Tab-separated table of C-alpha atoms in Angstrom:
chain	number	residue	atom	x	y	z
A	1	UNK	CA	-19.459	3.488	-4.354
A	2	UNK	CA	-18.359	0.429	-2.404
A	3	UNK	CA	-14.670	0.186	-1.651
A	4	UNK	CA	-12.381	-2.823	-1.806
A	5	UNK	CA	-13.680	-5.556	0.445
A	6	UNK	CA	-11.838	-8.521	1.882
A	7	UNK	CA	-13.083	-11.681	3.536
A	8	UNK	CA	-12.593	-12.889	6.166
A	9	UNK	CA	-11.381	-10.042	8.349
A	10	UNK	CA	-9.617	-12.508	10.629
A	11	UNK	CA	-8.622	-16.144	10.241
A	12	UNK	CA	-6.937	-18.417	12.750
A	13	UNK	CA	-5.738	-21.778	11.443
A	14	UNK	CA	-3.295	-24.449	12.450
A	15	UNK	CA	-0.030	-25.105	10.724
A	16	UNK	CA	-0.567	-27.402	7.768
A	17	UNK	CA	-4.136	-26.338	7.123
A	18	UNK	CA	-5.419	-24.489	4.092
A	19	UNK	CA	-6.866	-20.988	4.028
A	20	UNK	CA	-8.432	-19.029	1.211
A	21	UNK	CA	-8.623	-15.250	1.315
A	22	UNK	CA	-10.993	-13.352	-0.910
A	23	UNK	CA	-10.810	-9.856	-2.341
A	24	UNK	CA	-13.571	-7.982	-4.135
A	25	UNK	CA	-12.129	-4.962	-5.940
A	26	UNK	CA	-13.991	-1.796	-6.740
A	27	UNK	CA	-16.367	-2.504	-9.605
A	28	UNK	CA	-14.761	-1.869	-12.966
A	29	UNK	CA	-11.173	-1.886	-11.705
A	30	UNK	CA	-9.044	-3.996	-14.003
A	31	UNK	CA	-5.957	-3.924	-11.784
A	32	UNK	CA	-5.903	-5.997	-8.600
A	33	UNK	CA	-2.939	-6.317	-6.240
A	34	UNK	CA	-2.105	-8.442	-3.223
A	35	UNK	CA	0.273	-7.255	-0.501
A	36	UNK	CA	1.067	-8.569	2.944
A	37	UNK	CA	2.713	-7.447	6.136
A	38	UNK	CA	4.256	-10.071	8.325
A	39	UNK	CA	5.089	-9.322	11.947
A	40	UNK	CA	7.608	-6.515	12.326
A	41	UNK	CA	8.252	-6.148	8.622
A	42	UNK	CA	7.235	-3.707	5.913
A	43	UNK	CA	4.249	-4.155	3.648
A	44	UNK	CA	5.417	-6.317	0.735
A	45	UNK	CA	3.973	-6.727	-2.749
A	46	UNK	CA	2.848	-10.221	-3.698
A	47	UNK	CA	1.295	-10.042	-7.138
A	48	UNK	CA	-0.689	-7.998	-9.641
A	49	UNK	CA	-3.557	-9.006	-11.906
A	50	UNK	CA	-4.740	-7.145	-14.954
A	51	UNK	CA	-8.235	-8.498	-15.447
A	52	UNK	CA	-7.775	-12.244	-15.146
A	53	UNK	CA	-4.088	-12.321	-16.152
A	54	UNK	CA	-1.136	-12.275	-13.782
A	55	UNK	CA	0.896	-9.226	-14.747
A	56	UNK	CA	3.561	-9.529	-12.048
A	57	UNK	CA	3.890	-12.313	-9.514
A	58	UNK	CA	7.456	-11.567	-8.489
A	59	UNK	CA	6.526	-11.142	-4.834
A	60	UNK	CA	4.896	-14.520	-4.297
A	61	UNK	CA	7.019	-16.184	-1.604
A	62	UNK	CA	6.739	-19.818	-2.710
A	63	UNK	CA	4.494	-22.361	-4.354
A	64	UNK	CA	2.338	-22.733	-1.268
A	65	UNK	CA	0.609	-19.547	-2.377
A	66	UNK	CA	-1.862	-19.635	-5.260
A	67	UNK	CA	-3.732	-16.582	-6.490
A	68	UNK	CA	-6.588	-16.635	-8.949
A	69	UNK	CA	-8.902	-14.112	-10.530
A	70	UNK	CA	-11.311	-16.054	-12.662
A	71	UNK	CA	-13.462	-13.834	-14.839
A	72	UNK	CA	-11.473	-10.780	-13.912
A	73	UNK	CA	-13.670	-9.819	-10.985
A	74	UNK	CA	-12.916	-11.014	-7.456
A	75	UNK	CA	-9.660	-12.711	-6.526
A	76	UNK	CA	-8.703	-15.462	-4.114
A	77	UNK	CA	-5.381	-16.138	-2.450
A	78	UNK	CA	-4.959	-19.677	-1.177
A	79	UNK	CA	-2.249	-20.738	1.215
A	80	UNK	CA	-1.710	-24.508	1.279
A	81	UNK	CA	-0.269	-25.765	3.549
A	82	UNK	CA	0.011	-22.799	5.879
A	83	UNK	CA	3.205	-22.282	7.868
A	84	UNK	CA	3.828	-20.206	10.979
A	85	UNK	CA	5.715	-17.557	9.010
A	86	UNK	CA	2.625	-16.906	6.877
A	87	UNK	CA	0.993	-15.086	9.786
A	88	UNK	CA	0.363	-11.441	9.048
A	89	UNK	CA	-2.062	-9.054	7.435
A	90	UNK	CA	-2.919	-9.569	3.783
A	91	UNK	CA	-4.066	-6.502	1.876
A	92	UNK	CA	-5.772	-6.303	-1.459
A	93	UNK	CA	-5.826	-3.176	-3.596
A	94	UNK	CA	-7.379	-2.241	-6.908
A	95	UNK	CA	-7.046	0.503	-9.471
A	96	UNK	CA	-8.793	1.386	-12.705
A	97	UNK	CA	-7.334	1.711	-16.157
A	98	UNK	CA	-3.873	3.254	-16.133
A	99	UNK	CA	-4.966	6.248	-18.161
A	100	UNK	CA	-7.529	7.180	-15.541
A	101	UNK	CA	-5.939	6.995	-12.119
A	102	UNK	CA	-2.601	6.484	-10.448
A	103	UNK	CA	-4.109	5.648	-7.085
A	104	UNK	CA	-4.396	2.192	-5.601
A	105	UNK	CA	-7.392	1.700	-3.323
A	106	UNK	CA	-6.739	-0.667	-0.460
A	107	UNK	CA	-9.075	-2.937	1.410
A	108	UNK	CA	-9.046	-3.280	5.198
A	109	UNK	CA	-6.956	-6.436	5.111
A	110	UNK	CA	-7.306	-9.998	6.366
A	111	UNK	CA	-5.403	-10.831	9.535
A	112	UNK	CA	-4.119	-14.399	9.267
A	113	UNK	CA	-2.797	-16.194	12.318
A	114	UNK	CA	-1.176	-19.601	11.885
A	115	UNK	CA	-0.694	-21.512	15.150
B	1	UNK	CA	13.876	-2.555	-1.481
B	2	UNK	CA	12.459	0.855	-0.789
B	3	UNK	CA	14.344	3.735	-2.393
B	4	UNK	CA	13.332	6.199	0.288
B	5	UNK	CA	14.469	7.034	3.809
B	6	UNK	CA	12.295	8.653	6.423
B	7	UNK	CA	12.779	9.465	10.108
B	8	UNK	CA	11.084	6.837	12.249
B	9	UNK	CA	8.735	9.197	14.035
B	10	UNK	CA	7.677	12.738	14.721
B	11	UNK	CA	4.918	14.542	16.512
B	12	UNK	CA	3.072	17.793	16.187
B	13	UNK	CA	0.359	19.710	17.988
B	14	UNK	CA	-3.222	19.546	16.807
B	15	UNK	CA	-4.049	22.424	14.510
B	16	UNK	CA	-0.455	23.018	13.525
B	17	UNK	CA	1.183	22.083	10.243
B	18	UNK	CA	2.909	18.715	10.075
B	19	UNK	CA	5.923	18.601	7.775
B	20	UNK	CA	7.043	15.070	6.981
B	21	UNK	CA	10.414	14.762	5.232
B	22	UNK	CA	11.583	12.077	2.836
B	23	UNK	CA	14.892	11.432	1.110
B	24	UNK	CA	15.019	9.714	-2.272
B	25	UNK	CA	18.485	10.579	-3.533
B	26	UNK	CA	18.587	7.768	-6.130
B	27	UNK	CA	15.282	8.646	-7.784
B	28	UNK	CA	15.239	8.267	-11.559
B	29	UNK	CA	13.856	10.748	-14.025
B	30	UNK	CA	10.771	8.674	-14.761
B	31	UNK	CA	9.882	7.954	-11.146
B	32	UNK	CA	7.139	9.664	-9.199
B	33	UNK	CA	7.016	10.385	-5.478
B	34	UNK	CA	3.906	8.988	-3.796
B	35	UNK	CA	2.649	9.368	-0.269
B	36	UNK	CA	0.328	6.916	1.440
B	37	UNK	CA	-0.688	6.599	5.049
B	38	UNK	CA	-1.952	3.788	7.217
B	39	UNK	CA	-4.175	4.573	10.128
B	40	UNK	CA	-4.171	1.857	12.759
B	41	UNK	CA	-5.896	-1.363	11.638
B	42	UNK	CA	-6.897	0.060	8.252
B	43	UNK	CA	-5.508	-0.456	4.773
B	44	UNK	CA	-3.081	2.084	3.318
B	45	UNK	CA	-4.677	5.237	1.951
B	46	UNK	CA	-3.411	7.303	-0.969
B	47	UNK	CA	-2.613	10.925	-0.152
B	48	UNK	CA	-0.835	12.599	-3.048
B	49	UNK	CA	1.816	12.120	-5.699
B	50	UNK	CA	4.086	14.262	-7.864
B	51	UNK	CA	6.885	14.169	-10.396
B	52	UNK	CA	8.777	17.446	-10.075
B	53	UNK	CA	6.267	20.211	-9.487
B	54	UNK	CA	4.711	20.947	-6.137
B	55	UNK	CA	1.259	19.480	-5.764
B	56	UNK	CA	-1.716	20.254	-3.535
B	57	UNK	CA	-5.016	18.522	-2.968
B	58	UNK	CA	-7.673	18.546	-0.308
B	59	UNK	CA	-5.587	16.410	2.024
B	60	UNK	CA	-2.060	17.732	1.761
B	61	UNK	CA	0.671	19.499	-0.160
B	62	UNK	CA	3.755	17.887	-1.624
B	63	UNK	CA	6.927	19.906	-2.008
B	64	UNK	CA	9.655	18.323	-4.147
B	65	UNK	CA	13.134	19.858	-4.246
B	66	UNK	CA	14.473	21.050	-7.553
B	67	UNK	CA	17.001	18.197	-7.735
B	68	UNK	CA	14.175	15.784	-6.813
B	69	UNK	CA	16.333	14.107	-4.182
B	70	UNK	CA	13.976	14.899	-1.346
B	71	UNK	CA	10.417	15.926	-0.663
B	72	UNK	CA	8.162	17.087	2.146
B	73	UNK	CA	4.559	16.194	2.765
B	74	UNK	CA	2.665	18.977	4.487
B	75	UNK	CA	-0.560	18.466	6.407
B	76	UNK	CA	-1.584	22.097	6.884
B	77	UNK	CA	-3.768	21.706	9.963
B	78	UNK	CA	-3.123	18.364	11.625
B	79	UNK	CA	-5.938	16.721	13.568
B	80	UNK	CA	-5.919	13.781	15.940
B	81	UNK	CA	-7.284	11.626	13.098
B	82	UNK	CA	-4.085	12.260	11.147
B	83	UNK	CA	-2.130	10.111	13.601
B	84	UNK	CA	-0.831	7.327	11.349
B	85	UNK	CA	2.192	5.825	9.640
B	86	UNK	CA	3.067	7.823	6.521
B	87	UNK	CA	4.889	6.168	3.649
B	88	UNK	CA	6.933	7.979	1.039
B	89	UNK	CA	7.209	5.756	-2.039
B	90	UNK	CA	9.108	6.144	-5.288
B	91	UNK	CA	7.270	4.508	-8.133
B	92	UNK	CA	8.130	4.104	-11.790
B	93	UNK	CA	6.029	5.626	-14.505
B	94	UNK	CA	3.361	3.158	-15.483
B	95	UNK	CA	0.563	3.683	-13.077
B	96	UNK	CA	-0.146	0.002	-12.670
B	97	UNK	CA	3.233	-0.806	-11.208
B	98	UNK	CA	3.578	-2.128	-7.689
B	99	UNK	CA	4.125	-0.030	-4.589
B	100	UNK	CA	7.308	-0.644	-2.587
B	101	UNK	CA	6.730	0.299	1.037
B	102	UNK	CA	9.492	1.163	3.463
B	103	UNK	CA	9.201	1.536	7.207
B	104	UNK	CA	7.434	4.878	6.982
B	105	UNK	CA	7.272	7.630	9.572
B	106	UNK	CA	4.908	7.463	12.518
B	107	UNK	CA	3.182	10.786	13.015
B	108	UNK	CA	1.619	11.387	16.397
B	109	UNK	CA	-0.684	14.383	16.676
B	110	UNK	CA	-1.039	15.527	20.258
B	111	UNK	CA	-4.021	17.501	21.629
């Protein structure tokens, strides 16, 4: 069974540019989460999808960040325009139906560098 | 904010048991204790979770005190590949809720 995959693994962009991160959850997982770790800080929750609906977006830092999950499969996280403080590692995680598992499966992350 | 406190680091010898402590004195009755770890450059990995009883799986054991205010993760025979940052996380019932990570404890396993 394939795990959670994220693309790209690394991205280097200039301040003011746009970047789109992609996450492919484990097949059949309804729950999809985005987290990020910025330099020197803890891993922070960004948002949670259940299928295509946003269940909790309390961690989204500002309106420069837009997350989508059309069709309830893969998800994208767009940062527009990117700022220096957006640099960090962005993790995606997925989990199946709540009655089945309490574990979140994480992808390897996308390292974003804004210069 | 994280509801747990952990020492910043510890080490142990390869082959010995690693006992990682965690304090969660403000834990509520409906909150579980979860442990995850992050090996360098990888995403966090689930290890184990529990409510009030001790739990064991193929990776580790989780010992929760009777008052539930602290717990210990035990890796029975640590290997070099267990070197990682270990996170103790308190999480509300409702398995789809978010994870709140703290600073974690860095475990270094020495040969």
